[in-house]
Coordinates of C-alpha atoms in Angstrom, one line a residue:
Chain A
X1 CA 16.2 -7.3 46.9
X2 CA 15.2 -7.2 43.1
X3 CA 13.2 -4.1 41.6
X4 CA 10.1 -4.5 39.4
X5 CA 10.8 -3.6 35.9
X6 CA 8.9 -0.5 35.0
X7 CA 5.7 -1.5 32.9
X8 CA 5.8 -1.2 29.1
X9 CA 2.0 0.1 29.4
X10 CA -0.3 1.7 32.1
X11 CA -4.0 1.7 31.1
X12 CA -6.0 3.7 33.5
X13 CA -9.7 4.3 33.6
X14 CA -9.8 4.0 29.7
X15 CA -12.9 4.7 27.7
X16 CA -12.1 4.4 24.1
X17 CA -14.1 4.6 20.9
X18 CA -13.8 5.5 17.4
X19 CA -13.5 9.1 15.8
X20 CA -17.0 10.4 15.2
X21 CA -18.4 8.3 17.6
X22 CA -20.8 9.6 20.6
X23 CA -20.1 6.9 22.9
X24 CA -16.9 4.9 23.7
X25 CA -16.9 1.1 22.3
X26 CA -14.8 -0.1 25.6
X27 CA -14.0 0.8 29.3
X28 CA -13.5 2.0 31.4
X29 CA -10.5 -0.3 31.8
X30 CA -7.4 -0.4 34.0
X31 CA -4.4 -2.4 33.9
X32 CA -0.6 -2.7 33.3
X33 CA 1.8 -4.9 31.4
X34 CA 5.1 -5.9 32.4
X35 CA 8.1 -6.6 30.1
X36 CA 7.7 -10.4 29.2
X37 CA 4.3 -10.8 30.0
X38 CA 1.5 -12.1 27.8
X39 CA -2.0 -10.7 28.3
X40 CA -4.7 -11.8 26.8
X41 CA -8.0 -9.6 25.7
X42 CA -11.0 -11.8 25.6
X43 CA -14.6 -11.1 25.1
X44 CA -17.6 -11.2 22.7
X45 CA -18.1 -9.6 19.4
X46 CA -18.4 -6.0 20.0
X47 CA -17.2 -5.9 23.1
X48 CA -14.3 -3.5 22.1
X49 CA -11.2 -5.7 21.8
X50 CA -9.6 -4.3 18.7
X51 CA -10.9 -0.8 19.8
X52 CA -8.9 -1.2 22.8
X53 CA -5.4 -2.1 21.0
X54 CA -6.4 0.7 18.5
X55 CA -6.4 3.0 21.4
X56 CA -3.3 1.9 22.9
X57 CA -1.7 2.3 19.4
X58 CA -2.9 6.0 19.3
X59 CA -5.4 5.3 16.3
X60 CA -8.7 5.4 18.1
X61 CA -10.6 8.2 20.0
X62 CA -10.0 8.2 24.1
X63 CA -12.9 9.4 25.6
X64 CA -11.7 9.2 29.2
X65 CA -8.7 7.9 31.0
X66 CA -5.1 7.6 29.8
X67 CA -2.6 5.1 28.1
X68 CA 0.8 5.6 29.2
X69 CA 3.5 4.0 27.3
X70 CA 7.1 3.6 28.5
X71 CA 9.4 6.3 27.2
X72 CA 10.9 5.2 23.8
X73 CA 8.5 2.1 23.7
X74 CA 8.9 0.5 20.2
X75 CA 4.9 -1.0 19.3
X76 CA 4.1 -3.7 16.9
X77 CA 0.5 -3.7 16.2
X78 CA -1.2 -6.4 13.7
X79 CA -4.9 -6.1 12.5
X80 CA -7.5 -8.8 12.6
X81 CA -7.8 -8.3 8.8
X82 CA -5.2 -9.4 6.4
X83 CA -3.9 -7.3 3.6
X84 CA -4.5 -8.3 0.1
X85 CA -1.8 -10.3 -1.0
X86 CA -3.1 -11.6 -4.6
X87 CA -1.4 -10.7 -7.6
X88 CA 1.6 -8.6 -5.7
X89 CA 5.0 -10.0 -6.7
X90 CA 5.8 -10.2 -3.1
X91 CA 7.6 -13.4 -1.2
X92 CA 8.4 -14.2 2.4
X93 CA 11.9 -12.8 2.4
X94 CA 10.1 -9.5 1.2
X95 CA 7.9 -9.7 4.0
X96 CA 10.1 -10.2 6.8
X97 CA 12.7 -7.9 5.3
X98 CA 9.9 -5.2 5.5
X99 CA 9.2 -5.2 9.1
X100 CA 13.2 -6.4 10.1
X101 CA 12.2 -9.6 11.3
X102 CA 14.5 -12.6 11.3
X103 CA 13.5 -16.0 9.7
X104 CA 15.6 -17.8 12.6
X105 CA 13.0 -20.2 14.3
X106 CA 10.2 -20.2 11.7
X107 CA 8.4 -23.6 11.6
X108 CA 10.1 -25.8 9.2
X109 CA 7.1 -26.2 6.9
X110 CA 7.1 -22.4 6.5
X111 CA 10.9 -21.8 6.4
X112 CA 11.0 -23.9 3.2
X113 CA 8.4 -21.7 1.4
X114 CA 9.9 -18.1 1.9
X115 CA 10.9 -17.8 -1.6
X116 CA 7.5 -18.5 -2.9
X117 CA 5.1 -15.7 -3.7
X118 CA 2.9 -15.0 -1.0
X119 CA -0.1 -15.5 -3.3
X120 CA 0.9 -19.0 -3.9
X121 CA 0.9 -20.0 -0.3
X122 CA -2.2 -21.0 1.6
X123 CA -4.4 -18.8 3.9
X124 CA -2.7 -20.4 7.0
X125 CA 0.7 -20.1 5.8
X126 CA 0.2 -16.4 4.6
X127 CA -1.3 -15.6 8.2
X128 CA 1.3 -17.3 10.3
X129 CA 4.1 -15.7 8.2
X130 CA 2.3 -12.3 8.4
X131 CA 2.0 -12.9 12.1
X132 CA 5.6 -13.9 12.3
X133 CA 6.6 -10.4 10.6
X134 CA 4.9 -8.5 13.1
X135 CA 5.9 -10.8 16.2
X136 CA 9.6 -10.6 15.4
X137 CA 10.0 -6.9 14.3
X138 CA 12.0 -4.7 16.3
X139 CA 9.5 -4.0 19.4
X140 CA 9.1 -3.8 23.0
X141 CA 5.1 -4.6 22.8
X142 CA 3.6 -6.6 20.2
X143 CA -0.1 -6.3 20.1
X144 CA -1.8 -9.2 17.7
X145 CA -5.7 -9.1 17.0
X146 CA -6.9 -12.8 16.4
X147 CA -3.9 -14.4 15.4
X148 CA -5.3 -17.7 15.1
X149 CA -7.4 -16.9 12.4
X150 CA -7.2 -19.2 9.5
X151 CA -4.5 -21.3 11.3
X152 CA -4.7 -25.2 11.4
X153 CA -3.7 -26.9 15.0
X154 CA -0.1 -27.2 13.9
X155 CA 0.0 -23.6 13.2
X156 CA -1.7 -22.7 16.3
X157 CA 0.8 -25.0 18.3
X158 CA 3.7 -23.1 16.4
X159 CA 2.3 -20.0 16.9
X160 CA 2.1 -20.7 20.9
X161 CA 5.9 -21.6 20.9
X162 CA 6.8 -18.4 19.1
X163 CA 4.9 -16.3 21.4
X164 CA 6.4 -17.9 25.0
X165 CA 9.9 -17.4 23.0
X166 CA 9.2 -13.9 22.1
X167 CA 8.0 -13.3 25.6
X168 CA 11.1 -15.1 27.1
X169 CA 13.1 -12.1 25.2
X170 CA 11.1 -9.6 27.3
X171 CA 8.8 -8.4 25.0
X172 CA 5.2 -7.7 26.2
X173 CA 2.5 -9.3 24.3
X174 CA -1.2 -8.2 23.9
X175 CA -3.3 -10.6 22.4
X176 CA -7.0 -10.3 21.3
X177 CA -8.8 -13.6 20.8
X178 CA -12.2 -15.1 21.0
X179 CA -10.3 -18.3 21.2
X180 CA -10.8 -19.1 24.7
X181 CA -8.3 -22.3 24.6
X182 CA -5.6 -20.4 23.1
X183 CA -6.0 -17.5 25.5
X184 CA -5.9 -20.0 28.3
X185 CA -2.8 -21.8 26.7
X186 CA -0.4 -18.7 26.4
X187 CA -1.7 -15.9 28.5
X188 CA -0.6 -15.3 32.3
X189 CA -3.4 -12.9 32.8
X190 CA -6.4 -12.5 30.9
X191 CA -8.5 -9.1 30.5
X192 CA -12.3 -10.2 29.9
X193 CA -14.4 -7.7 28.4
X194 CA -18.1 -8.8 28.5
X195 CA -20.6 -8.4 26.0
X196 CA -22.2 -5.1 25.8
X197 CA -25.1 -4.0 28.0
X198 CA -27.8 -1.5 27.1
X199 CA -26.4 1.9 25.5
X200 CA -26.0 4.5 28.2
X201 CA -27.8 7.9 27.3
X202 CA -26.3 9.8 24.5
X203 CA -25.2 12.8 26.8
X204 CA -23.1 10.3 29.1
X205 CA -19.6 11.5 27.3
X206 CA -18.6 14.6 26.0
X207 CA -18.0 14.0 22.4
X208 CA -16.2 17.0 21.6
X209 CA -13.4 16.6 24.1
X210 CA -10.0 14.4 23.7
X211 CA -9.9 13.0 20.3
X212 CA -6.3 11.7 20.4
X213 CA -5.7 11.2 16.5
X214 CA -6.6 11.2 12.8
X215 CA -7.6 7.5 12.8
X216 CA -8.2 5.8 9.3
X217 CA -8.9 2.4 10.4
X218 CA -12.6 2.4 9.2
X219 CA -14.4 0.4 12.0
X220 CA -17.9 0.9 12.6
X221 CA -18.5 3.7 14.9
X222 CA -20.0 3.6 18.2
X223 CA -22.2 0.7 18.1
X224 CA -21.8 -0.8 21.6
X225 CA -21.7 0.7 25.1
X226 CA -19.4 0.5 27.7
X227 CA -18.5 -3.3 28.5
X228 CA -18.0 -4.6 31.6
X229 CA -14.4 -5.9 32.6
X230 CA -12.7 -8.7 34.5
X231 CA -9.0 -9.1 34.9
X232 CA -7.9 -12.6 35.8
X233 CA -4.7 -14.2 36.9
X234 CA -3.9 -17.4 34.9
X235 CA -0.9 -18.6 36.7
Chain B
X1 CA 29.5 20.6 -30.6
X2 CA 26.6 19.7 -32.7
X3 CA 24.5 17.1 -32.2
X4 CA 25.5 15.1 -35.0
X5 CA 29.2 15.5 -33.8
X6 CA 28.3 14.7 -30.3
X7 CA 26.3 11.5 -31.8
X8 CA 29.3 10.5 -33.7
X9 CA 31.8 11.0 -30.8
X10 CA 29.9 8.6 -28.5
X11 CA 29.6 6.2 -31.5
X12 CA 25.3 6.6 -31.9
X13 CA 25.7 7.9 -35.0
X14 CA 24.5 5.0 -37.1
X15 CA 21.1 5.2 -35.0
X16 CA 18.2 4.6 -37.4
X17 CA 16.6 8.0 -36.8
X18 CA 18.0 11.6 -37.3
X19 CA 19.8 13.3 -34.5
X20 CA 16.8 15.7 -34.4
X21 CA 15.2 13.2 -32.6
X22 CA 17.8 12.3 -29.7
X23 CA 16.3 14.7 -27.5
X24 CA 12.7 13.4 -27.7
X25 CA 14.0 10.0 -27.6
X26 CA 16.0 10.9 -24.3
X27 CA 12.8 13.0 -23.0
X28 CA 10.6 9.9 -23.6
X29 CA 13.0 7.5 -22.2
X30 CA 13.0 9.4 -18.9
X31 CA 9.3 8.7 -18.5
X32 CA 9.6 5.4 -19.7
X33 CA 11.7 4.7 -17.0
X34 CA 9.7 6.7 -14.2
X35 CA 6.2 5.8 -15.2
X36 CA 6.4 1.9 -14.8
X37 CA 7.9 2.4 -11.5
X38 CA 5.4 4.7 -9.8
X39 CA 2.8 2.6 -11.6
X40 CA 4.0 -0.4 -9.5
X41 CA 3.0 1.4 -6.4
X42 CA -0.1 3.1 -7.9
X43 CA -1.3 -1.0 -8.3
X44 CA -0.4 -1.8 -4.9
X45 CA -2.4 1.0 -3.4
X46 CA -5.4 -0.1 -5.9
X47 CA -5.2 3.4 -7.4
X48 CA -4.4 2.8 -11.0
X49 CA -7.4 5.1 -12.1
X50 CA -5.3 8.0 -10.5
X51 CA -2.9 7.6 -13.5
X52 CA -5.6 8.6 -16.0
X53 CA -7.5 11.1 -13.7
X54 CA -4.1 13.1 -13.3
X55 CA -2.9 13.0 -16.7
X56 CA -6.7 14.1 -18.0
X57 CA -6.4 16.9 -15.1
X58 CA -3.0 18.1 -16.5
X59 CA -4.2 18.2 -20.0
X60 CA -7.0 20.5 -18.9
X61 CA -4.6 22.5 -16.9
X62 CA -2.6 23.1 -19.6
X63 CA -5.4 24.1 -21.9
X64 CA -6.5 26.7 -19.4
X65 CA -3.1 27.9 -19.1
X66 CA -2.6 28.2 -22.7
X67 CA -5.9 30.4 -22.7
X68 CA -4.4 32.3 -19.9
X69 CA -1.1 33.2 -21.5
X70 CA 0.9 30.8 -19.2
X71 CA 3.3 28.0 -19.6
X72 CA 1.4 24.8 -20.6
X73 CA 3.9 22.9 -17.9
X74 CA 2.9 25.2 -15.3
X75 CA -0.8 24.8 -15.7
X76 CA -0.4 21.0 -16.4
X77 CA 1.7 20.4 -12.9
X78 CA -0.3 23.0 -11.1
X79 CA -3.9 21.6 -11.9
X80 CA -2.4 17.9 -11.3
X81 CA -0.8 18.8 -8.0
X82 CA -3.9 20.8 -6.9
X83 CA -5.9 17.7 -7.8
X84 CA -3.5 15.6 -5.5
X85 CA -4.0 17.8 -2.5
X86 CA -7.7 17.7 -3.0
X87 CA -7.6 14.3 -3.2
X88 CA -6.1 13.7 0.1
X89 CA -8.7 16.0 1.6
X90 CA -11.4 14.1 0.0
X91 CA -10.1 10.9 1.3
X92 CA -10.3 12.4 5.0
X93 CA -13.6 13.7 4.4
X94 CA -14.9 10.6 2.7
X95 CA -13.6 7.5 4.6
X96 CA -14.0 4.4 2.6
X97 CA -14.6 6.2 -0.9
X98 CA -11.0 7.0 -1.6
X99 CA -11.5 5.4 -5.1
X100 CA -14.2 7.3 -6.1
X101 CA -12.3 10.6 -6.3
X102 CA -10.3 9.4 -9.3
X103 CA -13.5 8.5 -11.2
X104 CA -14.8 12.1 -10.1
X105 CA -11.7 13.8 -11.2
X106 CA -11.3 12.2 -14.3
X107 CA -14.9 12.9 -15.5
X108 CA -14.5 16.4 -14.2
X109 CA -11.0 17.2 -16.0
X110 CA -12.6 15.2 -19.2
X111 CA -15.6 17.3 -19.2
X112 CA -13.7 20.5 -18.9
X113 CA -11.1 19.5 -21.8
X114 CA -14.0 18.7 -24.4
X115 CA -15.9 22.1 -23.3
X116 CA -12.8 24.0 -23.9
X117 CA -11.9 22.3 -27.3
X118 CA -15.7 22.7 -28.3
X119 CA -15.6 26.5 -27.8
X120 CA -11.9 27.7 -28.7
X121 CA -10.6 26.5 -32.1
X122 CA -6.7 26.8 -30.6
X123 CA -8.0 24.7 -27.5
X124 CA -9.0 22.0 -29.9
X125 CA -5.9 21.7 -31.5
X126 CA -3.9 21.7 -28.3
X127 CA -6.2 19.1 -26.9
X128 CA -5.5 16.8 -29.8
X129 CA -2.0 17.3 -29.4
X130 CA -1.9 16.5 -25.6
X131 CA -3.9 13.4 -26.1
X132 CA -1.7 12.1 -28.6
X133 CA 1.4 13.6 -27.4
X134 CA 4.0 15.7 -29.2
X135 CA 7.1 14.3 -28.1
X136 CA 8.6 14.6 -31.5
X137 CA 8.3 18.4 -30.9
X138 CA 9.9 18.4 -27.4
X139 CA 12.9 20.8 -26.7
X140 CA 15.8 20.8 -24.5
X141 CA 13.7 22.6 -21.8
X142 CA 11.7 19.4 -21.5
X143 CA 14.4 17.2 -22.0
X144 CA 15.8 18.7 -18.8
X145 CA 12.6 19.1 -17.0
X146 CA 12.2 15.0 -17.7
X147 CA 15.8 14.5 -16.7
X148 CA 15.3 16.1 -13.4
X149 CA 11.8 14.3 -12.9
X150 CA 12.9 10.9 -13.3
X151 CA 15.8 11.6 -11.1
X152 CA 13.6 13.2 -8.3
X153 CA 10.9 10.3 -8.8
X154 CA 13.9 7.8 -8.4
X155 CA 15.1 9.4 -5.0
X156 CA 11.8 10.4 -3.8
X157 CA 10.5 6.5 -4.1
X158 CA 13.7 5.1 -2.5
X159 CA 12.9 7.3 0.2
X160 CA 9.3 6.3 0.4
X161 CA 9.0 2.8 -1.0
X162 CA 9.5 1.1 2.6
X163 CA 6.8 3.2 4.1
X164 CA 4.4 2.6 1.0
X165 CA 5.0 -1.2 1.4
X166 CA 4.6 -1.0 5.1
X167 CA 1.2 1.2 4.7
X168 CA -0.1 -1.7 2.4
X169 CA 1.1 -4.8 4.3
X170 CA 1.3 -3.7 8.0
X171 CA -0.9 -0.4 8.3
X172 CA -1.2 -0.8 12.1
X173 CA 2.5 -1.2 12.3
X174 CA 3.4 1.7 10.5
X175 CA 0.7 3.7 12.5
X176 CA 1.9 2.5 15.9
X177 CA 5.3 3.3 15.1
X178 CA 4.1 7.1 14.9
X179 CA 5.3 7.2 11.0
X180 CA 2.7 8.7 8.6
X181 CA 1.8 7.1 5.5
X182 CA 3.3 8.8 2.5
X183 CA 0.1 9.7 1.0
X184 CA 0.3 13.3 0.0
X185 CA 3.9 13.2 -0.9
X186 CA 3.3 9.9 -3.5
X187 CA 0.4 11.7 -4.7
X188 CA 2.3 14.9 -5.2
X189 CA 5.0 12.8 -7.3
X190 CA 2.5 11.0 -9.0
X191 CA 0.5 13.9 -10.1
X192 CA 3.9 16.0 -11.2
X193 CA 5.4 13.3 -13.3
X194 CA 2.1 12.5 -15.1
X195 CA 1.5 16.0 -15.6
X196 CA 5.1 16.4 -17.1
X197 CA 4.8 13.1 -19.2
X198 CA 1.5 14.3 -20.4
X199 CA 3.1 17.4 -22.0
X200 CA 5.4 15.3 -23.9
X201 CA 4.3 11.6 -24.7
X202 CA 0.3 12.5 -24.2
X203 CA -2.6 11.3 -22.1
X204 CA -2.6 7.9 -23.8
X205 CA 1.1 7.1 -24.0
X206 CA 1.5 8.3 -20.2
X207 CA -1.4 6.0 -19.1
X208 CA -0.2 3.2 -21.1
X209 CA 3.2 3.4 -19.7
X210 CA 2.1 3.7 -16.0
X211 CA -0.5 1.1 -16.4
X212 CA 0.4 -1.5 -18.5
X213 CA 4.1 -2.8 -17.4
X214 CA 3.4 -3.2 -13.9
X215 CA 0.4 -5.1 -14.9
X216 CA 2.6 -7.7 -16.8
X217 CA 5.4 -7.7 -14.6
X218 CA 3.4 -8.6 -11.7
X219 CA 2.2 -11.5 -13.4
X220 CA 5.9 -12.7 -14.1
X221 CA 8.0 -11.4 -11.2
X222 CA 8.8 -13.4 -7.9
X223 CA 9.8 -10.7 -5.9
X224 CA 9.0 -6.8 -5.5
X225 CA 12.3 -5.9 -6.8
X226 CA 12.4 -8.2 -9.8
X227 CA 8.7 -6.8 -10.3
X228 CA 10.2 -3.1 -10.4
X229 CA 13.1 -4.2 -12.5
X230 CA 10.8 -5.9 -15.0
X231 CA 8.1 -3.2 -15.1
X232 CA 10.8 -0.7 -16.3
X233 CA 12.4 -3.3 -18.8
X234 CA 8.9 -3.7 -20.4
X235 CA 8.2 0.2 -20.2
X236 CA 11.9 1.1 -21.6
X237 CA 11.7 -1.5 -24.5
X238 CA 8.0 -0.8 -25.4
X239 CA 8.8 3.1 -25.6
X240 CA 11.9 2.1 -27.9
X241 CA 10.2 0.1 -30.1
X242 CA 7.1 2.3 -30.5
X243 CA 9.4 5.6 -31.0
X244 CA 10.7 3.8 -34.0
X245 CA 7.7 2.4 -35.4
X246 CA 5.9 5.8 -35.2
X247 CA 9.2 7.6 -37.2
X248 CA 9.3 4.4 -39.8
X249 CA 5.5 4.6 -40.5
X250 CA 4.7 8.3 -39.9
X251 CA 2.4 7.9 -37.1
X252 CA 1.2 9.7 -33.9
X253 CA 3.6 8.0 -31.3
X254 CA 1.0 8.2 -28.3
X255 CA -1.5 5.8 -29.9
X256 CA 1.3 3.5 -31.5
X257 CA 2.7 3.0 -27.6
X258 CA -0.7 2.1 -26.5
X259 CA -1.4 -0.2 -29.0
X260 CA 1.8 -1.8 -28.7
X261 CA 1.6 -2.0 -25.0
X262 CA -1.8 -3.6 -25.3
X263 CA -0.7 -5.9 -27.8
X264 CA 1.9 -7.3 -25.6
X265 CA -0.2 -7.3 -22.7
X266 CA -2.9 -9.5 -24.7
X267 CA -0.5 -12.2 -25.6
X268 CA 1.4 -12.1 -22.6
X269 CA -1.6 -12.4 -20.2
X270 CA -2.7 -15.7 -22.2
X271 CA 0.4 -17.3 -21.6
X272 CA 0.1 -19.1 -18.1
X273 CA 2.7 -17.8 -15.3
X274 CA 4.4 -20.5 -14.2
X275 CA 4.8 -20.4 -10.6
X276 CA 5.8 -23.0 -7.7
X277 CA 2.8 -23.5 -5.5
X278 CA 2.8 -25.1 -2.1
X279 CA 2.9 -28.6 -3.2
X280 CA 0.7 -31.1 -4.6
X281 CA -2.0 -32.5 -2.3
X282 CA -2.3 -36.1 -2.0
X283 CA -5.9 -37.3 -2.6
X284 CA -7.2 -40.3 -1.3
X285 CA -10.5 -42.1 -2.2
X286 CA -12.7 -44.4 -0.7
X287 CA -14.9 -46.9 -2.4
X288 CA -18.5 -46.3 -1.1
X289 CA -19.5 -48.1 1.7
X290 CA -22.0 -50.9 0.7

């Protein structure tokens, strides 16, 4: 009789937002993520997808509920907006060495360009390399926010292969994307955050309690209300 | 052992300047190594204005210390360190307006220095010396301080480098790892080094050494490590040339160093950087349909 592996992550009735906000942006949400599982998070702009990742990473405010990580969990998180590469003397080898990522398995169209400065690569090549550095970093759980941005179809296809290989290593993956086709292609389950409804009254949440950390992500605070949620099995 | 016999023993007695200037040369050389390195990380954080703001603050602090009868170094380093701590408080209070702090600090420190100089003759002379630099009058105590400073800067940068780079390229990954971005530690290091450098090579020389070498290195280097090496090389060679020129021409060191670095930068930046790019794009044109 086989035992189910302990989940990497258990989220229970989570309502999260940004420090200084009066209301959460997303939630309440409940789900768990097992090793080797790829969970997609879809939904409209403002539904709280990025906020959810930030809450799991510990950089957003938790209004209610809880996020439990497996003890000793190593987490990699990549934000939606790429950093500034222009003018910085940094090449692909520098970038991968920074996160401890291996270059083994990189698509040939990128592997041959690792010695070039990042600001001489195309936007899609930079995006893929930046993703790869997070994806192949030593981690048990990898969270990627809109990973298909700037990628052409070949880049998306290569990313899908890389994600499946990483999951096969036992790494859990949380993917935020508005690209429904991409989500459907790689994710075993999808958490769909629907467009925010009308804002609840201001006193619905006690804003003086439970701020988890000093986040400096600079996201807009409290612009949407609690989103409705659906979780569907894809296969 | 006298300075002359020491120079002779190590084969440096044929230097083009008197042994009297070996100490000042070594003092400036320490800062010519440390400042370009710090400048590269400041540039990465888009905080190059911090260099001028901290240097000006150190000068104002030194003037205040002189008036209070305290050591200049204590006043300069203390004021710059206080500014670094305030900067971190300001960053937390005004999310998204980080760049404004250095401009505000610069104006404040500048105003304080000018007001002190305008009202006190002694302060005016000292302000002039702090701006131009008084490297040729630096003593063994300053050489010792500079040596300790550059060693500390190298060790601390070695420890902080990866985190500083992660904070720029992978801020969420760093945060998710539970590791704090080393903001305060780096700011204090920059503030202290700049304050000590200002006491020796002046506001102008310190700012030129922290700003121009990384500017040039970033244009030509292919990797982060080669960028750091190139920045230090430009800093050291420019410093040595300016030191010799200032002695030969009997001119103040700071303005000569600034002028030399800007001249090198002007020429270098006009030369297009040759870099391999992602490849040529094949273009096909079709005749318009008739």
